Amino acid sequence: MRGVVMYAPGDVRVVEREDPKIIEPTDAIIRITATCICGSDLWPYRGVEPVDHTLMGHEYVGVVEEIGAAVQTVSVGDFVVGSFAVSDNTCEICRAGYQSRCLHGSFVAGDIGTQAEKARIPYADGTLVATPGQPEMDLVPSLLAASDVLGTGWFAAVAAEAGPGKTVAVVGDGAVGLMGVLAAQQLGAERIIAMSRHADRQGWASQFGATDIVESRGDEGVAAIKELTGGLGAHSVIEAVGTEESMLQAIRSTRPGGHVGYVGVSHDGVTLHANQLFFAEVHLMGGPAPVRRFLPELIDLIWRREIDPGKVFDLTLPLDQAAEGYQAMHERRAIKTLLTL
Amino acid sequence: MRGVVMYAPGDVRVVEREDPKIIEPTDAIIRITATCICGSDLWPYRGVEPVDHTLMGHEYVGVVEEIGAAVQTVSVGDFVVGSFAVSDNTCEICRAGYQSRCLHGSFVAGDIGTQAEKARIPYADGTLVATPGQPEMDLVPSLLAASDVLGTGWFAAVAAEAGPGKTVAVVGDGAVGLMGVLAAQQLGAERIIAMSRHADRQGWASQFGATDIVESRGDEGVAAIKELTGGLGAHSVIEAVGTEESMLQAIRSTRPGGHVGYVGVSHDGVTLHANQLFFAEVHLMGGPAPVRRFLPELIDLIWRREIDPGKVFDLTLPLDQAAEGYQAMHERRAIKTLLTL
């Protein structure tokens, strides 16, 4: 089969890979219908994270082609959405809603590589969720978004306790930030402030539900959020970048007792001063999103056409042109690239 | 009046100070019945924080001697317990339960100095809570504890979401840690693991409700907590030290999705790696405790003799011997020193 391999920073190729096979009885093999490029795939692309002939891709929707003997909840022929985190969905941590930290879990990134024609998904019962039927084609991008970028933005909004009566600020105008805006709106937030200095992203944010835009950053950005919130700061802040600057922006934009949900992937060398945390006195929750917790609800919202997160894909290319998809995102010509098969 | 002044690290003196006077109509003057030395007072004593002729003390109980024209809820003659944080208790942040970050707030430490015969308390209505009557003398230490050390341990336990069915680990065997143990027990925790390597503190922890003791620290300490919790980590962890080591101990001892309540005062230079936070995936909440939120409930528990936090004072001295009180705590000969007037 064909699959995307990143040979080195900036060097993305579509090559022939061995077809995946069932290894464990809990595995499923899926034929991928659509996959995409994640903002986090840009870290190795830019040389910020190590990369060496790495199998790329961790977002996916597709049709089940084969199941192991122990798989019970998905069947051959089902259309499925999967999380980027493998989970058994039965351990105590999964049952508490933290499937991205499943005791038997792993990450699809690296090991599996879903920017490919097929993928082996471990713990299929715990990782995949079947849609109510075969989706109409125009729903596929939204279902694909649920696999990571929507699920992650949703988790951030939940972790930030976005909801009725709340003012939510969103730090980061990438795909995850935009999905955080959508999630905050769905969760009933009263006011949603998107922090963005790019006109096109501002437009997207407004489309997804932002009520206010703040262009400034740093001290000025914090001051702008305070001005919009009676001097107090936002109740809920979504952090969707993963740098020291963005974490501080989020923490400082939150009122005392408020909540920060952070999902920007942090890197070695990003440090926080305990002092600043201590005197900020805000709730912090974040990490790799337990997308599986939210999948049934998100699939239902998409199926009923209540939400249209698929709009976040502003570039669609065939898998063979993956390299151009990376390049476009790297140059910020595209927010997020969908790859078709 | 007499009051404690720290001239320089290690140099604590009881000197003649000017009597406090009403300045604002919301002030009250109280005659202090008992005060005490806080673990955080040891930071300047040890030269870790700057100090220069600083008025000491922020914990206090006493009798109202005079009130400003606007004071309504406390009267001359009332016995009152006050928080170490001044709060109006009416602003939006106070109403949300974060009185230690009141919009009009300040800290008693430094400006006021309650290791003295009298003190001026701003925002008396919002900072002080009157007891139901004049307390019996044996209740005074417990009421004094509510002013900070109990209130802080209680906040940590609440922030860590200690409660029925939960396993709570407590990092730090000082007075606040011990009060965290007491709070966790009162909040109905199923199991309380005190981390302590000192036999005497272990005894105290058991008295206050600890069900298990872990002596090891670092990797071994984390492993010990995991072993006691089916490999998962504690649901709730109270951090009551304020160093990088203790914060990491707390974070790493918490299961994914669990809660850390941190109240150890952090210092400049204590940093956390965002990476470790991200992949720990735990809730963090902490800072200066909004003691005022809990005072009515704590006073009630003490008044009904349901709890006896006053046991945490293992040394009682007259104010004039404050220097010895500091020295005893510095040398860990005493957990916490009560000063009588």
XYZ file of C-alpha atoms in Angstrom:
682
model
C 0.000 0.000 0.000
C 1.017 3.637 -0.266
C 1.821 5.640 2.834
C 3.482 8.888 3.899
C 6.955 8.703 5.407
C 8.911 11.687 6.654
C 12.495 10.864 5.847
C 13.908 13.962 7.498
C 12.736 17.487 8.331
C 11.013 18.900 5.264
C 11.368 15.628 3.352
C 7.940 14.030 3.017
C 7.442 11.155 0.552
C 4.626 8.839 -0.404
C 6.176 5.399 -0.628
C 5.176 1.776 -0.885
C 4.677 0.276 2.594
C 3.810 -3.255 3.637
C 0.091 -3.887 4.132
C -0.861 -4.056 7.807
C -1.987 -7.402 9.253
C -3.935 -8.426 12.314
C -1.433 -9.107 15.117
C -3.573 -9.193 18.258
C -7.123 -10.573 18.394
C -8.273 -7.105 19.503
C -6.940 -5.472 16.307
C -8.870 -4.260 13.308
C -7.590 -3.406 9.841
C -9.293 -0.409 8.292
C -9.219 0.885 4.759
C -8.760 4.600 5.188
C -11.263 6.897 3.494
C -9.672 10.176 4.494
C -6.791 11.286 6.664
C -5.096 14.611 7.316
C -2.053 16.515 8.431
C -1.901 17.714 12.013
C -0.326 20.888 13.320
C 1.837 18.617 15.455
C 3.171 16.967 12.262
C 4.801 20.305 11.522
C 7.104 20.040 14.547
C 9.261 17.295 12.993
C 8.767 18.894 9.567
C 10.393 22.028 10.932
C 13.102 20.095 12.719
C 11.820 21.055 16.165
C 11.261 17.379 16.984
C 13.444 14.487 15.835
C 12.293 12.588 12.749
C 13.907 9.761 10.784
C 11.925 7.726 8.268
C 8.874 8.173 10.457
C 5.443 6.832 9.456
C 3.159 9.852 9.497
C -0.483 10.425 10.361
C -2.687 9.749 13.365
C -6.088 11.056 12.227
C -8.345 8.806 10.232
C -11.771 7.610 9.209
C -12.392 4.528 7.150
C -14.110 1.237 6.612
C -13.338 -1.863 8.644
C -11.793 -4.489 6.399
C -10.859 -7.201 8.856
C -11.233 -7.756 12.599
C -9.424 -9.916 15.108
C -11.246 -12.762 16.852
C -11.889 -10.745 20.019
C -13.376 -7.636 18.397
C -17.053 -7.231 19.269
C -18.358 -3.709 18.735
C -17.188 -2.982 15.187
C -17.796 -5.236 12.205
C -16.343 -5.622 8.747
C -17.907 -2.975 6.541
C -18.566 -0.480 9.343
C -17.541 3.101 8.766
C -15.490 4.099 11.788
C -13.913 7.128 13.390
C -10.904 6.491 15.600
C -8.987 8.421 18.195
C -5.335 9.288 17.733
C -4.828 7.566 21.067
C -5.316 3.813 21.298
C -7.355 2.798 24.347
C -9.060 -0.302 25.670
C -11.829 1.918 27.057
C -12.327 -0.504 29.939
C -9.506 0.206 32.402
C -10.077 2.440 35.409
C -8.368 5.415 33.763
C -10.469 5.046 30.595
C -13.646 4.720 32.631
C -12.749 7.967 34.360
C -12.636 9.573 30.890
C -8.883 9.749 30.296
C -8.568 7.282 27.422
C -5.502 9.088 26.135
C -3.751 7.745 29.231
C -5.224 4.229 29.020
C -3.240 1.689 31.034
C -2.854 -0.380 27.860
C -2.782 2.580 25.527
C -0.388 3.871 22.939
C -0.360 6.589 20.310
C -1.199 6.030 16.673
C 1.490 8.557 15.697
C 4.787 6.948 14.748
C 3.893 3.297 15.169
C 0.993 3.088 12.774
C 0.943 6.044 10.430
C -2.563 6.666 9.139
C -1.506 8.827 6.194
C -1.763 5.586 4.245
C -4.245 3.388 2.462
C -4.784 1.088 5.418
C -4.011 0.932 9.109
C -3.971 -1.610 11.877
C -5.821 -0.227 14.877
C -5.130 -1.936 18.223
C -7.938 -2.301 20.757
C -10.467 -1.683 18.003
C -13.418 -1.911 20.408
C -11.909 0.726 22.650
C -10.431 3.013 20.009
C -12.954 3.072 17.163
C -16.561 4.201 17.079
C -18.816 3.140 14.191
C -21.090 5.732 12.620
C -24.838 4.940 12.430
C -24.423 3.968 8.763
C -22.329 4.816 5.718
C -21.914 8.581 5.765
C -22.759 10.881 2.914
C -19.529 12.110 1.401
C -19.947 15.669 2.601
C -19.904 14.436 6.204
C -16.530 12.734 5.852
C -14.383 15.830 6.577
C -16.327 16.538 9.764
C -16.071 12.925 10.917
C -12.347 13.047 10.208
C -12.051 16.236 12.249
C -13.586 14.402 15.206
C -10.608 12.036 15.184
C -8.295 14.635 16.658
C -8.634 18.322 15.945
C -12.283 18.627 16.956
C -11.916 16.124 19.792
C -8.897 18.043 21.051
C -10.574 21.445 20.834
C -13.620 19.963 22.542
C -11.527 18.518 25.359
C -9.830 21.883 25.824
C -13.215 23.586 26.105
C -14.454 20.985 28.583
C -11.208 21.205 30.593
C -11.623 24.993 30.619
C -15.195 24.466 31.840
C -16.694 26.486 29.012
C -20.443 26.690 29.412
C -23.476 28.912 29.905
C -22.719 32.311 31.411
C -19.011 31.917 30.774
C -16.620 34.108 28.846
C -14.131 31.910 27.020
C -10.855 33.151 25.535
C -9.013 31.060 22.959
C -5.241 31.389 22.600
C -4.189 30.049 19.207
C -5.915 30.487 15.860
C -4.836 27.202 14.293
C -7.212 24.353 13.592
C -7.384 23.242 17.222
C -8.040 26.771 18.435
C -10.822 27.157 15.882
C -12.344 23.860 17.014
C -12.085 25.144 20.581
C -14.192 28.114 19.488
C -16.764 25.754 17.958
C -16.788 23.603 21.099
C -17.199 26.598 23.405
C -20.178 27.718 21.382
C -21.758 24.256 21.440
C -21.208 24.055 25.186
C -23.211 27.255 25.539
C -20.562 29.860 26.317
C -21.948 33.375 26.504
C -18.982 35.086 24.948
C -16.040 33.701 22.989
C -12.926 35.803 22.471
C -10.576 34.539 19.777
C -6.995 35.776 19.987
C -5.730 36.139 16.441
C -3.774 38.639 14.409
C -4.519 37.099 11.002
C -7.530 38.430 9.139
C -8.364 35.081 7.521
C -8.215 33.209 10.814
C -10.316 35.897 12.458
C -12.926 35.263 9.803
C -12.863 31.549 10.480
C -13.091 32.127 14.212
C -16.177 34.291 13.728
C -17.738 31.619 11.534
C -17.168 29.019 14.234
C -18.760 31.205 16.896
C -16.303 33.796 18.197
C -18.074 36.922 19.424
C -14.935 39.034 19.912
C -11.449 39.172 18.440
C -8.322 40.302 20.264
C -5.328 41.002 18.033
C -2.736 41.881 20.626
C -0.514 39.503 22.550
C 1.566 39.471 25.704
C 0.839 42.212 28.255
C -1.375 44.015 25.767
C -3.293 40.852 24.998
C -3.883 40.215 28.692
C -4.987 43.823 29.142
C -7.390 43.506 26.213
C -8.994 40.364 27.690
C -9.296 42.090 31.065
C -10.895 45.107 29.473
C -13.500 42.863 27.842
C -14.245 41.132 31.147
C -14.725 43.946 33.632
C -11.098 43.800 34.700
C -11.368 40.190 35.875
C -10.113 37.997 33.054
C -11.971 35.218 31.251
C -13.683 32.426 33.166
C -12.317 29.827 30.764
C -9.248 29.933 28.561
C -8.291 27.446 25.877
C -4.574 27.181 25.136
C -3.955 25.665 21.693
C -0.375 26.527 20.782
C 2.074 24.852 23.162
C 4.718 27.495 23.728
C 5.773 29.205 26.930
C 4.359 32.466 25.624
C 0.972 30.918 24.853
C 0.741 29.140 28.215
C 1.500 32.385 30.029
C -0.943 34.233 27.812
C -3.604 31.713 28.780
C -2.838 31.693 32.500
C -2.659 35.478 32.740
C -5.896 35.931 30.774
C -7.833 33.783 33.252
C -9.551 35.264 36.297
C -8.615 33.867 39.723
C -10.553 30.658 40.213
C -11.055 30.298 36.451
C -10.042 27.369 34.279
C -7.359 26.876 31.657
C -7.691 23.924 29.276
C -4.378 23.431 27.493
C -3.892 21.180 24.504
C -1.032 22.791 22.614
C 1.645 20.099 22.583
C 4.454 21.302 24.822
C 8.077 20.692 24.026
C 11.245 20.148 25.968
C 12.513 23.436 27.202
C 9.128 25.048 27.720
C 9.094 25.889 31.408
C 6.649 27.587 33.725
C 7.512 29.490 36.856
C 5.737 27.878 39.793
C 5.442 31.346 41.268
C 3.318 32.547 38.385
C 1.074 29.512 38.648
C 0.762 29.956 42.407
C -0.326 33.558 42.356
C -2.502 33.179 39.265
C -4.673 30.772 41.247
C -6.343 29.222 38.223
C -7.338 25.645 37.486
C -5.126 23.938 34.925
C -6.057 20.794 33.031
C -4.671 19.560 29.767
C -2.606 17.094 27.838
C -3.269 14.711 24.973
C -7.035 14.821 24.502
C -9.057 11.757 25.465
C -10.915 12.049 22.168
C -12.571 8.663 22.655
C -14.574 10.113 25.559
C -16.242 12.570 23.225
C -16.504 10.557 19.982
C -20.047 9.205 20.392
C -21.358 12.700 21.160
C -19.344 14.357 18.389
C -20.376 11.783 15.787
C -23.988 12.315 16.783
C -23.709 16.102 16.428
C -22.095 15.712 13.017
C -24.567 13.050 11.864
C -27.455 15.334 12.768
C -25.637 18.184 11.005
C -25.628 20.305 14.145
C -21.962 21.141 13.661
C -19.743 21.377 10.616
C -16.158 21.113 11.861
C -15.052 19.806 8.466
C -14.909 23.416 7.311
C -11.570 23.583 9.089
C -10.011 21.736 6.149
C -9.243 24.483 3.680
C -7.070 22.352 1.427
C -7.890 18.914 0.043
C -5.312 16.892 -1.848
C -4.913 13.292 -2.873
C -2.566 11.291 -0.648
C 0.075 11.312 -3.369
C 0.415 15.077 -2.975
C 0.989 14.900 0.784
C 4.289 16.782 0.449
C 2.462 19.822 -0.921
C -0.051 19.532 1.932
C 2.757 19.765 4.491
C 4.366 22.635 2.685
C 1.109 24.604 2.488
C 0.521 24.235 6.228
C 4.136 25.037 7.016
C 3.823 28.281 5.058
C 0.449 28.969 6.652
C -1.194 28.916 3.229
C -3.547 26.284 4.628
C -5.028 25.844 8.104
C -5.372 22.100 7.729
C -4.947 19.700 4.836
C -7.246 16.765 4.188
C -5.783 13.867 2.224
C -8.117 11.738 0.139
C -7.620 8.129 -0.901
C 2.109 48.051 71.990
C 4.560 45.188 71.616
C 5.060 43.469 68.272
C 7.457 41.138 66.492
C 9.811 42.639 63.923
C 12.297 40.647 61.885
C 15.255 42.968 61.491
C 17.175 40.623 59.251
C 17.383 36.877 58.600
C 17.536 35.101 61.951
C 17.114 38.376 63.882
C 13.665 38.407 65.450
C 12.863 41.004 68.117
C 9.841 42.007 70.152
C 9.770 45.794 70.095
C 7.512 48.682 70.946
C 5.281 49.582 67.967
C 2.713 52.305 67.544
C -0.845 51.265 68.370
C -2.941 50.724 65.262
C -5.763 53.167 64.516
C -8.873 53.039 62.348
C -7.975 54.481 58.947
C -10.850 53.430 56.717
C -14.483 53.190 57.872
C -14.365 49.470 56.965
C -11.490 48.804 59.407
C -11.618 47.134 62.773
C -9.018 47.159 65.541
C -8.694 43.866 67.339
C -6.895 42.995 70.543
C -5.107 39.793 69.711
C -5.709 36.799 71.972
C -3.319 34.430 70.233
C -1.128 34.452 67.166
C 1.453 32.098 65.740
C 4.471 31.573 63.529
C 3.889 30.263 60.019
C 6.122 27.935 58.024
C 6.288 30.733 55.466
C 7.775 33.035 58.137
C 10.802 30.752 58.057
C 11.628 31.712 54.449
C 12.808 35.225 55.398
C 14.203 33.852 58.673
C 16.432 31.581 56.615
C 17.342 34.320 54.160
C 15.484 32.656 51.284
C 13.205 35.691 50.966
C 14.217 39.305 51.533
C 13.491 40.785 54.958
C 14.315 44.159 56.464
C 12.667 45.373 59.652
C 9.524 43.521 58.583
C 6.407 43.400 60.766
C 5.721 39.698 61.286
C 2.598 37.579 61.640
C -0.558 37.023 59.627
C -2.504 34.516 61.723
C -4.678 35.770 64.517
C -7.729 35.494 66.726
C -8.861 38.187 69.083
C -11.504 40.496 70.412
C -12.818 43.470 68.477
C -11.855 46.651 70.261
C -13.034 49.298 67.833
C -14.835 49.379 64.496
C -15.063 51.882 61.681
C -18.363 53.556 60.863
C -19.126 51.219 57.954
C -18.534 47.904 59.747
C -21.764 45.947 60.131
C -21.217 42.257 60.814
C -18.744 42.364 63.687
C -19.196 44.367 66.881
C -16.959 45.600 69.656
C -16.446 42.717 72.054
C -16.899 39.966 69.464
C -14.359 37.187 69.387
C -13.212 36.908 65.778
C -11.132 34.711 63.531
C -9.602 36.361 60.495
C -8.032 35.213 57.286
C -4.424 36.011 56.439
C -5.835 37.516 53.256
C -7.894 40.694 53.470
C -11.052 40.512 51.370
C -14.216 42.506 50.919
C -16.106 39.232 50.391
C -18.494 41.010 48.022
C -16.622 41.355 44.714
C -17.172 38.854 41.922
C -13.943 36.997 42.669
C -14.814 36.702 46.367
C -18.304 35.516 45.541
C -16.771 32.805 43.383
C -14.850 31.666 46.475
C -11.421 33.136 45.780
C -11.239 35.710 48.570
C -7.441 35.461 48.617
C -7.564 37.189 45.227
C -10.214 39.770 46.161
C -10.274 42.745 43.803
C -9.764 45.011 46.811
C -7.676 42.554 48.747
C -4.252 42.591 50.309
C -2.219 40.349 52.545
C -1.968 40.781 56.295
C 1.689 39.699 56.149
C 4.117 42.607 56.016
C 1.715 45.516 56.222
C -0.031 44.666 59.441
C 1.942 42.136 61.428
C -0.333 40.208 63.775
C 2.449 38.944 66.021
C 1.534 41.915 68.175
C -0.891 43.000 70.876
C -3.286 44.626 68.439
C -3.930 44.796 64.733
C -5.882 46.901 62.298
C -7.873 44.635 59.975
C -9.129 46.218 56.738
C -12.488 45.176 55.321
C -13.457 43.771 58.696
C -16.845 42.559 57.450
C -15.206 40.610 54.643
C -12.126 39.370 56.450
C -13.287 38.507 59.977
C -15.827 35.962 61.165
C -17.207 36.200 64.702
C -17.515 33.038 66.758
C -20.951 32.214 68.244
C -19.784 33.550 71.622
C -16.651 33.903 73.717
C -14.741 30.646 73.257
C -13.539 28.433 76.032
C -9.786 28.786 76.301
C -9.040 25.291 75.031
C -10.731 26.146 71.727
C -8.484 29.128 71.066
C -5.612 27.164 69.442
C -8.018 25.463 67.038
C -9.693 28.754 66.131
C -6.265 30.259 65.555
C -5.365 27.320 63.299
C -8.420 28.110 61.170
C -6.887 31.516 60.390
C -4.323 29.992 58.041
C -2.840 26.576 58.543
C -6.129 24.693 58.794
C -7.802 26.883 56.174
C -4.873 26.317 53.850
C -4.787 22.559 54.336
C -8.549 22.500 53.860
C -8.323 24.471 50.635
C -5.641 22.099 49.373
C -7.868 19.120 50.111
C -10.839 20.765 48.384
C -8.669 21.767 45.402
C -7.439 18.166 45.219
C -11.084 17.062 45.307
C -10.560 14.817 48.323
C -13.771 13.029 49.167
C -15.576 9.721 49.545
C -14.015 6.844 47.628
C -10.832 8.807 47.013
C -7.254 7.964 47.872
C -5.466 11.130 48.940
C -1.692 11.489 49.148
C -0.149 14.344 51.109
C 3.302 15.663 50.173
C 4.752 17.560 53.122
C 4.579 16.697 56.807
C 4.657 20.235 58.155
C 1.699 21.899 59.818
C -0.140 22.543 56.543
C 0.378 18.980 55.355
C -0.961 17.665 58.653
C -4.001 19.928 58.345
C -4.426 18.591 54.802
C -4.621 15.108 56.311
C -7.260 16.291 58.787
C -9.231 17.980 56.013
C -9.091 14.931 53.750
C -10.461 12.822 56.578
C -13.256 15.291 57.288
C -14.126 15.417 53.601
C -14.615 11.650 53.695
C -11.526 10.347 51.878
C -11.292 6.582 51.908
C -7.541 6.387 52.251
C -4.988 9.022 53.220
C -1.311 8.451 52.504
C 1.042 10.778 54.356
C 4.517 11.128 52.871
C 6.908 11.613 55.773
C 10.272 10.333 56.848
C 10.146 11.668 60.398
C 8.777 9.334 63.058
C 7.223 12.135 65.112
C 5.451 13.671 62.104
C 4.241 10.223 61.045
C 2.667 9.892 64.484
C 0.951 13.240 64.091
C -0.256 12.334 60.606
C -1.794 9.127 61.931
C -3.491 11.067 64.721
C -4.997 13.457 62.177
C -6.316 10.603 60.034
C -3.586 9.184 57.804
C -4.181 5.518 57.007
C -0.805 4.884 55.352
C 2.682 6.322 55.563
C 5.198 6.462 52.713
C 8.752 7.251 53.773
C 10.456 7.340 50.409
C 10.696 10.305 48.037
C 11.404 10.943 44.372
C 11.074 7.974 42.022
C 10.794 5.598 44.953
C 8.113 7.706 46.553
C 6.113 7.768 43.325
C 6.534 3.998 42.994
C 5.338 3.511 46.566
C 2.193 5.570 45.951
C 1.507 3.629 42.751
C 1.964 0.335 44.570
C -0.634 1.410 47.126
C -3.084 2.424 44.396
C -3.138 -0.515 42.004
C -0.496 1.059 39.796
C -2.619 4.128 39.063
C -1.540 6.847 41.461
C -3.667 8.706 43.982
C -6.913 10.388 42.964
C -6.045 13.487 44.964
C -2.682 14.843 46.007
C -2.021 17.698 48.395
C 1.254 19.561 47.882
C 2.294 21.438 51.017
C 5.982 22.233 50.625
C 6.551 24.589 47.701
C 9.725 23.267 46.104
C 10.260 21.914 42.604
C 10.858 18.478 44.063
C 7.613 18.514 46.018
C 5.565 19.765 43.065
C 6.944 17.008 40.866
C 6.382 14.478 43.627
C 2.760 15.581 43.784
C 2.170 15.633 40.033
C 3.813 12.272 39.454
C 1.932 10.642 42.347
C -1.434 11.597 40.828
C -3.285 9.315 38.420
C -4.220 10.705 34.993
C -7.352 12.778 35.428
C -6.668 13.153 39.157
C -6.315 16.409 41.077
C -3.386 18.177 42.689
C -4.117 20.871 45.259
C -0.934 22.840 45.864
C -0.470 25.308 48.693
C 3.241 25.205 49.395
C 4.389 28.747 48.738
C 6.513 28.661 45.612
C 9.574 30.804 45.200
C 11.392 32.477 42.376
C 13.435 29.937 40.549
C 11.068 27.018 41.057
C 10.180 25.972 37.530
C 8.054 23.237 36.037
C 8.541 21.640 32.655
C 5.401 22.128 30.601
C 6.095 18.745 29.082
C 5.763 16.993 32.398
C 2.513 18.786 33.112
C 1.181 17.983 29.649
C 1.773 14.264 29.797
C 0.805 13.929 33.452
C -2.683 15.051 32.484
C -3.734 15.981 36.003
C -5.822 18.853 37.283
C -3.829 21.510 39.096
C -5.285 24.107 41.425
C -3.547 26.050 44.128
C -2.200 29.296 45.425
C -2.819 31.401 48.532
C -5.779 29.760 50.218
C -9.106 31.620 50.222
C -9.464 30.833 53.913
C -12.423 33.167 54.249
C -14.486 30.794 52.092
C -14.090 28.050 54.663
C -14.070 30.015 57.940
C -17.768 29.716 58.837
C -17.679 25.951 58.304
C -14.363 25.505 60.116
C -15.434 27.614 63.080
C -18.598 25.548 63.318
C -16.669 22.260 63.286
C -14.324 23.557 65.967
C -17.123 25.018 68.078
C -18.928 21.675 68.041
C -15.595 19.999 68.859
C -15.765 17.826 65.754
C -12.141 18.621 64.921
C -9.173 19.588 67.027
C -6.665 21.216 64.677
C -5.136 23.118 67.611
C -3.127 20.007 68.370
C -0.822 21.108 65.581
C 0.689 23.677 67.952
C 3.315 21.706 69.805
C 4.999 24.727 71.350
C 3.330 27.601 73.181
C 5.289 30.655 74.251
C 4.476 34.180 75.359
C 4.871 36.796 72.618
C 8.015 38.083 74.286
C 9.744 34.789 73.511
C 8.896 34.881 69.805
C 12.590 34.587 68.886
C 12.761 31.197 70.547
C 9.591 30.161 68.725
C 11.192 30.946 65.374
C 14.370 29.160 66.341
C 12.494 26.028 67.438
C 10.609 25.814 64.155
C 13.735 26.552 62.150
C 15.483 23.637 63.871
C 12.381 21.483 63.450
C 12.121 21.109 67.221
C 8.551 22.389 66.868
C 5.950 21.890 64.145
C 4.237 25.175 64.900
C 4.558 27.741 67.632
C 1.585 29.498 69.246
C 2.274 32.874 70.815
C 0.107 34.010 73.720
C -0.621 37.554 74.793
